[in-house]
XYZ file of C-alpha atoms in Angstrom:
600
model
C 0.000 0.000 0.000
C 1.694 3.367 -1.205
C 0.896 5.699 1.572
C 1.345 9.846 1.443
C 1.784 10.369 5.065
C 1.115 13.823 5.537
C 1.944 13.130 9.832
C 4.703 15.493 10.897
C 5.064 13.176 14.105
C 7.106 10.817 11.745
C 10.466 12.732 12.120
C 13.709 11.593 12.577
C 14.501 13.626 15.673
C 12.471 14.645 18.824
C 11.890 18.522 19.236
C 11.589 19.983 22.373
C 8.787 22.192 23.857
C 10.145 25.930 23.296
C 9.585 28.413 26.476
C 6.928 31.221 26.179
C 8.994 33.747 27.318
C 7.410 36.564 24.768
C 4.118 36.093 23.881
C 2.768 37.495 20.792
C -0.130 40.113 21.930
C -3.514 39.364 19.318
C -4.969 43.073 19.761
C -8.163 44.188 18.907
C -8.838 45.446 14.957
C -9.458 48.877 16.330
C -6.400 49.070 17.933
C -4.298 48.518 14.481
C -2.796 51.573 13.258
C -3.839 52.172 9.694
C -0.737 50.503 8.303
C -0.938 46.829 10.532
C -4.648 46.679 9.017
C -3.190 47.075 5.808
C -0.569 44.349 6.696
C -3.262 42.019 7.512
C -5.450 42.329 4.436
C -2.510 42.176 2.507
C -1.734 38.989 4.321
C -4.680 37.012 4.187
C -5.195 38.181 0.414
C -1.445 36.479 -0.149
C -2.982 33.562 1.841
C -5.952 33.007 0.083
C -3.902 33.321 -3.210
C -1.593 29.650 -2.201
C -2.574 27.036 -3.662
C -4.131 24.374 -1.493
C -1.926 21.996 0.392
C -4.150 19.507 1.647
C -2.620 19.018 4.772
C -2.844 20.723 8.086
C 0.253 20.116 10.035
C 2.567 22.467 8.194
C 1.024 25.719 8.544
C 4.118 27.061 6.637
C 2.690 25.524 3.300
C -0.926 25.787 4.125
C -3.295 27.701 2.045
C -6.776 29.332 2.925
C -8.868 26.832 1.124
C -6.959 24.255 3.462
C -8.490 26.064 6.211
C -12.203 26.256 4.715
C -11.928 22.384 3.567
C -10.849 20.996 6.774
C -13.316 22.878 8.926
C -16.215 21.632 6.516
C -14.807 18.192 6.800
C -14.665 18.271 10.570
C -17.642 20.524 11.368
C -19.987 17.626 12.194
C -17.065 16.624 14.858
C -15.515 19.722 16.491
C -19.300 21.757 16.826
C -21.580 21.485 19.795
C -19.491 18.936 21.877
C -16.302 19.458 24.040
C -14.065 19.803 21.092
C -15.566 23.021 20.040
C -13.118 25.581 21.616
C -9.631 23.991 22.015
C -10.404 22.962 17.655
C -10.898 26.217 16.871
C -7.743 27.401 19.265
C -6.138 25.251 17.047
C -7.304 26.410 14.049
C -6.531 30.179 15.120
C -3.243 29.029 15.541
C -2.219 27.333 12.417
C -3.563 30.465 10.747
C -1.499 32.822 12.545
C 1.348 30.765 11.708
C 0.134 30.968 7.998
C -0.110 34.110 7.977
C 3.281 34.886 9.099
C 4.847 32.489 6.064
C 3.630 34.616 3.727
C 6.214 36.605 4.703
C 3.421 40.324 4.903
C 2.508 39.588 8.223
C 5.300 40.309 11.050
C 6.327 37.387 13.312
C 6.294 39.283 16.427
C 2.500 39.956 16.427
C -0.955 37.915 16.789
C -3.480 37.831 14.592
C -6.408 40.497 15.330
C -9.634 39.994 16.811
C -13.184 41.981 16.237
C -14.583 42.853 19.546
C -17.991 43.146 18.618
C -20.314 43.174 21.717
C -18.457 46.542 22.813
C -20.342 47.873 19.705
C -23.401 45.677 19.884
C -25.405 48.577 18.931
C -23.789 49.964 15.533
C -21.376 47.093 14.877
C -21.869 47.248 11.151
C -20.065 51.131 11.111
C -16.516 49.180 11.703
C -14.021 49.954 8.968
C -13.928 46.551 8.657
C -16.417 46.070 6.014
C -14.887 49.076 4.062
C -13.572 48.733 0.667
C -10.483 48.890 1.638
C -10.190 46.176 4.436
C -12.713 43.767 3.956
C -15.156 44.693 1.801
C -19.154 45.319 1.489
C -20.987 44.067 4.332
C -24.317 43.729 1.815
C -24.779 44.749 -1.998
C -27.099 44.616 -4.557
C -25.556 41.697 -6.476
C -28.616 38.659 -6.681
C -26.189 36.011 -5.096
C -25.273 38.716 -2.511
C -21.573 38.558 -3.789
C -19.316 40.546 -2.302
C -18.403 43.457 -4.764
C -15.371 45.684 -3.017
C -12.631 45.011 -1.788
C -9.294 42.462 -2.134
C -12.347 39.451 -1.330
C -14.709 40.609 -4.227
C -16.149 39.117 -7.236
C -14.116 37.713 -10.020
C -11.077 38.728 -7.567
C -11.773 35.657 -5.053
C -13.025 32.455 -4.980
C -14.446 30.356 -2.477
C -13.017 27.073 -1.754
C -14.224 24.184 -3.943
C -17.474 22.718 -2.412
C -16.013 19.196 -1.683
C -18.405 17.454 0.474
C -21.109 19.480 -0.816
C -21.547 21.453 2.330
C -22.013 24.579 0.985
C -24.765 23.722 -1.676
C -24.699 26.482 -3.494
C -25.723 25.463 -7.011
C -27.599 28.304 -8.903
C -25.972 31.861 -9.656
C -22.574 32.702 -9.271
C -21.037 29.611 -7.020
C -17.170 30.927 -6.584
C -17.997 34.551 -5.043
C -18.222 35.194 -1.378
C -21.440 35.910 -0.226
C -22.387 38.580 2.587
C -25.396 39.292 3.303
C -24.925 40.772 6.391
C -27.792 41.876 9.204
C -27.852 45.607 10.519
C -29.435 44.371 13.989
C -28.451 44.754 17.179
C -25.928 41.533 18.413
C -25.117 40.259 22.301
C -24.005 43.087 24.299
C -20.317 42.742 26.369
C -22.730 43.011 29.595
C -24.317 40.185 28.932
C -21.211 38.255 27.948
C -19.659 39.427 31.046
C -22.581 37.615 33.122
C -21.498 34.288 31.404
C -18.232 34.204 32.511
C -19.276 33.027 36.492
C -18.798 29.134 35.254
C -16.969 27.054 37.707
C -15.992 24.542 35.165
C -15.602 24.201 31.467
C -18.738 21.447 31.713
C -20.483 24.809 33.041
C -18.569 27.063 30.636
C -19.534 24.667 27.731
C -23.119 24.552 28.919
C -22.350 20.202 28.590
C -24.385 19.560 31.871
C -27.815 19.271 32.386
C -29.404 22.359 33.679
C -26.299 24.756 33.513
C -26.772 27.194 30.362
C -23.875 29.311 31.031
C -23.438 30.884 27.462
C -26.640 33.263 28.266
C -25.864 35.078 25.159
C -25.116 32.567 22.127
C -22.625 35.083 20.770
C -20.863 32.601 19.130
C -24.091 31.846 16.884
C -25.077 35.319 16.714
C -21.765 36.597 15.327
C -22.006 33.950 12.413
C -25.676 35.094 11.341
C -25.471 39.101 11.750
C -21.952 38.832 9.762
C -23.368 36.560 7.064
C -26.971 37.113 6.969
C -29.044 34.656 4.682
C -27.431 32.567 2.167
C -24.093 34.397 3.703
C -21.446 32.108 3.926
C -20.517 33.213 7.509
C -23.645 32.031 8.304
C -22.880 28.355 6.698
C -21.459 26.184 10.135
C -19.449 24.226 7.532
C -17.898 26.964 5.239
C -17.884 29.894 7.100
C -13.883 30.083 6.868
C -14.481 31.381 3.050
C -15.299 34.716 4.475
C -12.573 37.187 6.382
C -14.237 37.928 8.882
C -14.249 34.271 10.130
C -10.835 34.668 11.798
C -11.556 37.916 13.301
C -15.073 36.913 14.513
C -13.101 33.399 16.035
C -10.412 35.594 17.296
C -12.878 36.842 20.301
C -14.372 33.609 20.355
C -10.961 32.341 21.490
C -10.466 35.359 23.408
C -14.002 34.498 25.865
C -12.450 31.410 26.562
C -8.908 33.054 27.364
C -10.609 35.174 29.324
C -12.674 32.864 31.845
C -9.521 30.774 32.031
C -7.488 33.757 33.500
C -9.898 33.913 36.363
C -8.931 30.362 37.836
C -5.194 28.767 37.893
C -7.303 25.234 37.152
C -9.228 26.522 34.135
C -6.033 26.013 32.745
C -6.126 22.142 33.007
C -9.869 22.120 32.951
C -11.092 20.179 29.828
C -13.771 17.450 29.953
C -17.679 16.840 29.015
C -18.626 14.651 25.546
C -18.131 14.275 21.961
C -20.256 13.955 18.980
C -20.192 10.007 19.357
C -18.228 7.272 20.238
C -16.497 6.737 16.719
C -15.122 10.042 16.410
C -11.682 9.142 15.443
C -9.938 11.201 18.213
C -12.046 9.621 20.265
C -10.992 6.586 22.642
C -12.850 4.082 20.114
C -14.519 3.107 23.128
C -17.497 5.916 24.478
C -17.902 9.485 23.884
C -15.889 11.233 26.613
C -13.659 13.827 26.161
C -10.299 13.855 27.279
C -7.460 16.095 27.309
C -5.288 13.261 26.557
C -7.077 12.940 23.017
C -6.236 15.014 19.224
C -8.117 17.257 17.793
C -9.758 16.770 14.745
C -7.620 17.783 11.974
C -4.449 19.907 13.959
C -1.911 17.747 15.388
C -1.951 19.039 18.810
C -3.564 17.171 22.115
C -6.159 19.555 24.082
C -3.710 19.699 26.898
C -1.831 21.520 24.303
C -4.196 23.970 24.045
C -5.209 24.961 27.233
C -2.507 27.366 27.968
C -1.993 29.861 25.717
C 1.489 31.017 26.856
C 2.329 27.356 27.082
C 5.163 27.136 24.678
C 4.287 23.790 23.497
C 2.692 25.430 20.784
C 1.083 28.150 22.075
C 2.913 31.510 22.928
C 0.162 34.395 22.697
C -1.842 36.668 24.818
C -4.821 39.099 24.362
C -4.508 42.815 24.784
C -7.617 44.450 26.546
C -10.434 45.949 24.424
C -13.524 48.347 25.404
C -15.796 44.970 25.882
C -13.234 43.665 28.989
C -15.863 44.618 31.468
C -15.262 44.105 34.997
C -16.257 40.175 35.800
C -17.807 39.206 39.268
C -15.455 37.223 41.665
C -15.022 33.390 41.686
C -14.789 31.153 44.018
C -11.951 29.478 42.372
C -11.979 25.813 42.662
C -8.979 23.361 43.784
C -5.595 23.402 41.216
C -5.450 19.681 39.901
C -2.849 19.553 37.389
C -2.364 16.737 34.643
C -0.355 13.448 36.041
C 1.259 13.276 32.123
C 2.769 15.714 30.229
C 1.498 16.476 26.582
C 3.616 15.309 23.887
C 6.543 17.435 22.762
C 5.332 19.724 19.932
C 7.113 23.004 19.686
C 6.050 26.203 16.996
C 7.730 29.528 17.813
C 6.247 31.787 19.408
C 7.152 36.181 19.087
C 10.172 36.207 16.616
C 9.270 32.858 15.088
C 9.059 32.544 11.462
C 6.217 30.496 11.912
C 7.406 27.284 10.823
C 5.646 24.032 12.259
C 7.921 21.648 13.267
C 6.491 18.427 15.261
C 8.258 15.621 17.489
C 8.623 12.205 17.107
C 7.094 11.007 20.318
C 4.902 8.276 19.232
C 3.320 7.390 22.469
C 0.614 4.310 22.149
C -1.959 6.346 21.619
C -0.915 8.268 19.156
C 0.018 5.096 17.056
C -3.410 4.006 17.900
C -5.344 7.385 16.548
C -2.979 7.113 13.388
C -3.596 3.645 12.197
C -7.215 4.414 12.642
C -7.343 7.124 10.078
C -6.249 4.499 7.931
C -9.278 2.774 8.241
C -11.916 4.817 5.766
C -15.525 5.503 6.848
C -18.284 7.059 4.774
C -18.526 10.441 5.341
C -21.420 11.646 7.301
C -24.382 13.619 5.201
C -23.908 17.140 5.094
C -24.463 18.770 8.368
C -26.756 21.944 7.622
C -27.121 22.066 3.990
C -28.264 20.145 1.138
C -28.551 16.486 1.730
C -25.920 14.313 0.908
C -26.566 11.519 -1.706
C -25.875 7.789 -1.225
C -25.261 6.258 2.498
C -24.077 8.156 5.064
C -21.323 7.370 8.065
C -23.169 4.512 9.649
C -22.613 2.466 6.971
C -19.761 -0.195 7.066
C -15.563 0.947 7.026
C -13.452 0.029 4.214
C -9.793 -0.656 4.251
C -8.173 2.945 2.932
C -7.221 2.516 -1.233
C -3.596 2.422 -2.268
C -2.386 6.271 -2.406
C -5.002 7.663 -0.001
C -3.841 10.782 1.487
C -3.810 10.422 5.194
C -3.781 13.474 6.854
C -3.688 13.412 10.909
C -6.485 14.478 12.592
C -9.094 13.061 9.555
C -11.324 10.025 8.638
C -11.311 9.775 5.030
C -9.311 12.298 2.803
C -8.621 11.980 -0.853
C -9.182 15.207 -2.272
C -6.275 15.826 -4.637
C -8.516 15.235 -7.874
C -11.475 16.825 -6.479
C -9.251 20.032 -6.785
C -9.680 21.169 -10.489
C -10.404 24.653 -11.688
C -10.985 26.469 -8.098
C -8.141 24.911 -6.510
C -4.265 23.452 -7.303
C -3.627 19.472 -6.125
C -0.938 19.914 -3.772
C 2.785 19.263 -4.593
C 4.250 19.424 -1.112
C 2.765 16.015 0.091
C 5.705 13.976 2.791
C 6.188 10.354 0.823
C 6.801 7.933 3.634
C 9.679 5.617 3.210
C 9.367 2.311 2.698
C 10.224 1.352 5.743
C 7.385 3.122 7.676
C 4.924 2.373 5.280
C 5.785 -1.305 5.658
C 5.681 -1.172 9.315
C 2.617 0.492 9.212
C 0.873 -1.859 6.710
C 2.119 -5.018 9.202
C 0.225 -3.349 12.066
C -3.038 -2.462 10.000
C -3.536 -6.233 9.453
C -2.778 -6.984 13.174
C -5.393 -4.161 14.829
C -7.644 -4.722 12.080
C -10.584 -6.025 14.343
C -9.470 -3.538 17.019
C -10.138 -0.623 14.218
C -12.772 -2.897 13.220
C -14.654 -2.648 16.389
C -13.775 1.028 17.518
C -15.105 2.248 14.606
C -18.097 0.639 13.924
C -18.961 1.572 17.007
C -22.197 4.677 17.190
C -23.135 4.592 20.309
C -21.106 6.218 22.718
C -22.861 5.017 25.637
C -22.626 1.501 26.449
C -26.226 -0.088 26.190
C -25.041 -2.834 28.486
C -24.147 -0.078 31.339
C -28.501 0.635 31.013
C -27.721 4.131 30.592
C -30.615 4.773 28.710
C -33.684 2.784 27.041
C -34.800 2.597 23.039
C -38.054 2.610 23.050
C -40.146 2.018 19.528
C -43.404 3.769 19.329
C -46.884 2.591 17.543
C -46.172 5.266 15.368
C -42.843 4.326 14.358
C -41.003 7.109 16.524
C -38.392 6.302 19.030
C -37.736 7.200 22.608
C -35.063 7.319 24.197
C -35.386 7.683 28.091
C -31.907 7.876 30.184
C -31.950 5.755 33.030
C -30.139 8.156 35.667
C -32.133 10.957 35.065
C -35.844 12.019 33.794
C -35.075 13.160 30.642
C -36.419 11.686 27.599
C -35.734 12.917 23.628
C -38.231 12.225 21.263
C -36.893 10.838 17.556
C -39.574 11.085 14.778
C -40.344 8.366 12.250
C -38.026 8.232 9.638
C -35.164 8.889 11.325
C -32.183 6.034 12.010
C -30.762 7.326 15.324
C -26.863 7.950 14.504
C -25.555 8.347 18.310
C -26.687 9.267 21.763
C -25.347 11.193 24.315
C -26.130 12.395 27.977
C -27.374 15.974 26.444
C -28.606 15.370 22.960
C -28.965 12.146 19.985
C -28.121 12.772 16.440
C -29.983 11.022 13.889
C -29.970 10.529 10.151
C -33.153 11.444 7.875
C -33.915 7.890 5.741
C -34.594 10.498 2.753
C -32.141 13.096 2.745
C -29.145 11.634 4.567
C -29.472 14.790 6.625
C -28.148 14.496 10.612
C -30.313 16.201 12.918
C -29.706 16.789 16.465
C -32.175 16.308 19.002
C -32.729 17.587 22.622
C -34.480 16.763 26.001
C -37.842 18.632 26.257
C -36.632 21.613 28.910
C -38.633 23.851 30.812
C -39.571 27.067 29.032
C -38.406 30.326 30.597
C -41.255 32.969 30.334
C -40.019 36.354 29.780
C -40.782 38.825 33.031
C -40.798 42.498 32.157
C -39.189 44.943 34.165
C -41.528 47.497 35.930
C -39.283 50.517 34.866
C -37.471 49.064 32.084
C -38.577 50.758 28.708
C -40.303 49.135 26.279
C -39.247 48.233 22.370
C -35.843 49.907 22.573
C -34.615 50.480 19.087
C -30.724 50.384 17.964
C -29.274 54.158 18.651
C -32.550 55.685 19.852
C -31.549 56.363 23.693
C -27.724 57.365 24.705
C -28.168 54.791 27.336
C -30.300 51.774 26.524
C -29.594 48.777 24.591
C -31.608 47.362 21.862
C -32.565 43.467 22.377
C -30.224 41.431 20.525
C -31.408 40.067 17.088
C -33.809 36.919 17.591
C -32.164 34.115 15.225
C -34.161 31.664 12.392
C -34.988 28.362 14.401
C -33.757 26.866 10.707
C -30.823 29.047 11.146
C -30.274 27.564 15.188
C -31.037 23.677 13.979
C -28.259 24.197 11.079
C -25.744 24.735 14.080
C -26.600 21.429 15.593
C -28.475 23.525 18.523
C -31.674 23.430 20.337
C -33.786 25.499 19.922
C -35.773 25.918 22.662
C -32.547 26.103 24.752
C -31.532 29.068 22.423
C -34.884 30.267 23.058
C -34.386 30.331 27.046
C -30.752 32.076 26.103
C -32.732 34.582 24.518
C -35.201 35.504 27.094
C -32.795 35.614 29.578
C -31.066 38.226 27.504
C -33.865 40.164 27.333
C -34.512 40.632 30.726
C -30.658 41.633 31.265
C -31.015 44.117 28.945
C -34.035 45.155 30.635
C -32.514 45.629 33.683
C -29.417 47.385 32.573
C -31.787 49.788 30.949
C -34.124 50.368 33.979
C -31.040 51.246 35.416
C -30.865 53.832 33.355
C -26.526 53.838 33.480
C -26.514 55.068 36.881
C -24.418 52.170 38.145
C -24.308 49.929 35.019
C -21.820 50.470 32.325
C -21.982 48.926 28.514
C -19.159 50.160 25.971
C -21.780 50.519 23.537
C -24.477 52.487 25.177
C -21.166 54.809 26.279
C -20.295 54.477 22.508
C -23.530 55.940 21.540
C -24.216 58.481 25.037
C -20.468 59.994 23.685
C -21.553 60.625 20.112
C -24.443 62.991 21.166
């Protein structure tokens, strides 16, 4: 079997973890002097002109569409689960270190972020979407393409729609579409209130009953950016669109943030994944460990937790207008890991940004490897168009002679998918003989290991009666959890996919769609305020915020989210909002009602 081993673990000498002694400082866009912004669009524009690499452990020969394919790819996996944040840390990071090979952007500084709840209220007046930064945040253009701008039509083009996961087929299906939302997003007030977790199950909102993230920014940011048919609004693609990185940037930075409250946030990591056959995953049940890859970056979590841990990570976050003050915590207990993550080292300020990975190849990294070897159907598209012919809970297949295995990935053979939008990579590692041979003696020898681990879908064990399948006259299933009351409802027509303690996936019989579903929760009923005014509208008061925008339940479900938890998010919002308004800024403060009480 002729094997391109695109695994930058396979080296011939061990590299140590580098010290964090000067971290680079990611600032916020508006505090860029005119000529750093105009670094960074010149950057990413030199970025999205590479040629794909397909691979993701050399961020040195990466290109953007690497970045859009692999998060398409892996969307299903690193969304809505305990992966979600250290992924996307991981992702941040690769691209930082992308943009610095190109050579524009300087080594000594992070990427920026948009801090866009300390403008909730007039958001959309950033230079950002300016002609000459990123370009038109709406235009008249039928397939809302974006028309100014180093990103515009006929000067850009999307990555090539792989997996079919952005479904765009009619009109012009290379632009970037923006179709962004003038409407008030989550406030920094209310983010603030969100940060009073005492764990990252509770930060996550991965237990039952805890709904920490009050404000859904995360989801908001994607649809007032991207708007309707946007595709910063598509969970699978959104990294064709600029403002992905900046929007992720704070993203990252909310979870910096509550981990600098606590010395053990910064070994806190736990809660579930998307199923038991996620190939990270133990092979065994869904939970999450920080011992386990991430999907597609070859880092561990542990990795990832500390972002001036040298081993990669060696950045901070300078403080923007949203930092409001946080209520005290009760920190818990410092437990600190009994192992030590593997040694990975990429340079941190003064770096040129080149990815360089060890050759410790403990067990379980051997273990993860070989199983990418083993192919699986891909999984239907998740929030799009459905996916023709069976989806991932079909049978595995031994991988083909020549299959690109990339770490971090299930199946991957893109190189002749990439014609006319895309260049097939040329910088692919060939594995010696040697290796290859090795590795072909052990496939045969785990095969009913791999066999079993990845056939497995349900990542908790029916024999441990942790919850009961129950089929319905009417050709629904229930599924009732044995330690606790809930029960989630699966309609007919549906083949339940996996289940986990907080939600089940299933697969539509006629589209191959997945579809998440929930427990039934209580529903919050909105309270108004006595002296809170009523039906506030964006820039109307030079105090009081505007509700944010109330999303598409299509738009919430194409996230992998419930709805009616987003719902009780929502409400609770509203009456936050309410309150800081009642108050009337006498001993509340908000950046953006300042913003606006400044102006006048």
């Amino acid at each position: 079997m002729n094997l391109l081993l695109v695994v930058a673990a396979l080296a011939a000498s061990t590299v140590f973890a580098q010290q964090c002694s000067t971290p680079r400082v990611r600032s916020e866009w508006s505090q860029l002097t005119a000529e750093q912004k105009g670094l960074y669009v010149r950057a990413i524009a030199a970025l999205a002109a590479k040629p794909a690499s397909n691979q993701y452990a050399n961020p040195d020969i990466m290109g953007w569409h690497d970045f859009v394919i692999t998060h398409a790819r892996e969307a299903y996996w690193a969304h809505g689960n305990a992966q979600f944040y250290p992924y996307h840390r991981a992702m941040m990071w690769q691209f930082e270190q992308a943009m610095i090979a190109t050579g524009i952007w300087p080594s000594n500084m992070g990427v920026p972020y948009f801090d866009w709840p300390a403008m909730s209220q007039n958001w959309w007046t950033s230079d950002l979407f300016t002609e000459q930064y990123l370009g038109n945040m709406n235009s008249n253009d039928p397939d809302h393409c974006v028309l100014t701008g180093p990103f515009a039509k006929g000067k850009y083009q999307v990555a090539f729609d792989v997996d079919n996961r952005r479904a765009i087929t009619t009109g012009d299906t290379t632009c970037l579409r923006r179709n962004a939302v003038q409407a008030a997003g989550d406030d920094a007030t209310a983010i603030a209130n969100t940060m009073n977790a005492g764990s990252f199950a509770q930060f996550t909102s991965s237990t039952s009953g805890s709904y920490y993230d009050t404000t859904n920014y995360h989801s908001t940011g994607h649809f007032i950016f991207g708007g309707e048919g946007g595709d910063m609004s598509n969970a699978s693609v959104s990294p064709n669109d600029p403002i992905f990185w900046l929007h992720h940037g704070y993203v990252d930075k909310y979870w910096w943030r509550w981990q600098t409250q606590c010395e053990q946030f910064l070994y806190d990591y736990g809660g579930t994944l998307m199923s038991a056959n996620d190939p990270n995953g133990n092979g065994i049940d869904a939970k999450a460990s920080a011992d386990q890859y991430t999907a597609s970056w070859p880092f561990k979590v542990q990795q990832l937790l500390n972002t001036q841990g040298g081993d990669p990570l060696c950045y901070t976050y300078s403080r923007s207008a949203g930092d409001v003050p946080l209520t005290p915590l009760t920190c818990p207990a410092v437990v600190k890991p009994t192992t030590a993550p593997s040694a990975t080292a990429t340079g941190g300020a003064g770096s040129t940004g080149a990815s360089k990975q060890g050759s410790q190849l403990d067990d379980k990294w051997l273990y993860t490897a070989l199983n990418l070897l083993v192919k699986q159907k891909t999984l239907g598209s998740w929030g799009n168009a459905p996916k023709t012919g069976a989806t991932a809970a079909g049978g595995i297949q031994a991988a083909d002679a020549g299959d690109v295995v990339v770490f971090g990935r299930r199946d991957f053979n893109e190189t002749g998918l990439f014609n006319g939008t895309l260049e097939a990579a040329t910088a692919t590692v060939q594995a010696d003989e040697t290796i290859t041979g090795t590795v072909a003696a052990t496939i045969q020898a785990t095969e009913t290991v791999m066999a079993t681990s990845a056939a497995v879908l349900e990542p908790i064990k029916k024999e441990e009666n942790a919850y009961i399948e129950t089929i319905n006259p009417d050709n629904s299933t229930t599924i009732s959890y044995t330690l606790s009351n809930n029960t989630i409802e699966i309609p007919a027509g549906f083949t339940i996919y996996s289940v986990m303690p907080i939600s089940a996936t299933a697969i539509n019989e006629t589209s191959g769609k997945p579809k998440r579903f929930f427990p039934e929760i209580p529903k919050l009923e909105y309270v108004q305020h006595a002296e809170a005014p009523m039906n506030v509208a964006v820039g109307s008061h030079p105090c009081h915020l505007a509700y944010p925008i109330l999303l598409p339940e299509s738009y919430i479900e194409s996230m992998g989210m419930s709805y009616n938890k987003y719902l009780n998010a929502h409400v609770r919002s509203k009456m936050e909002i309410d309150a800081f308004n009642a108050d009337n800024c006498t001993t509340m403060f908000s950046p953006s009602s300042m913003m606006n009480f400044n102006s006048l």
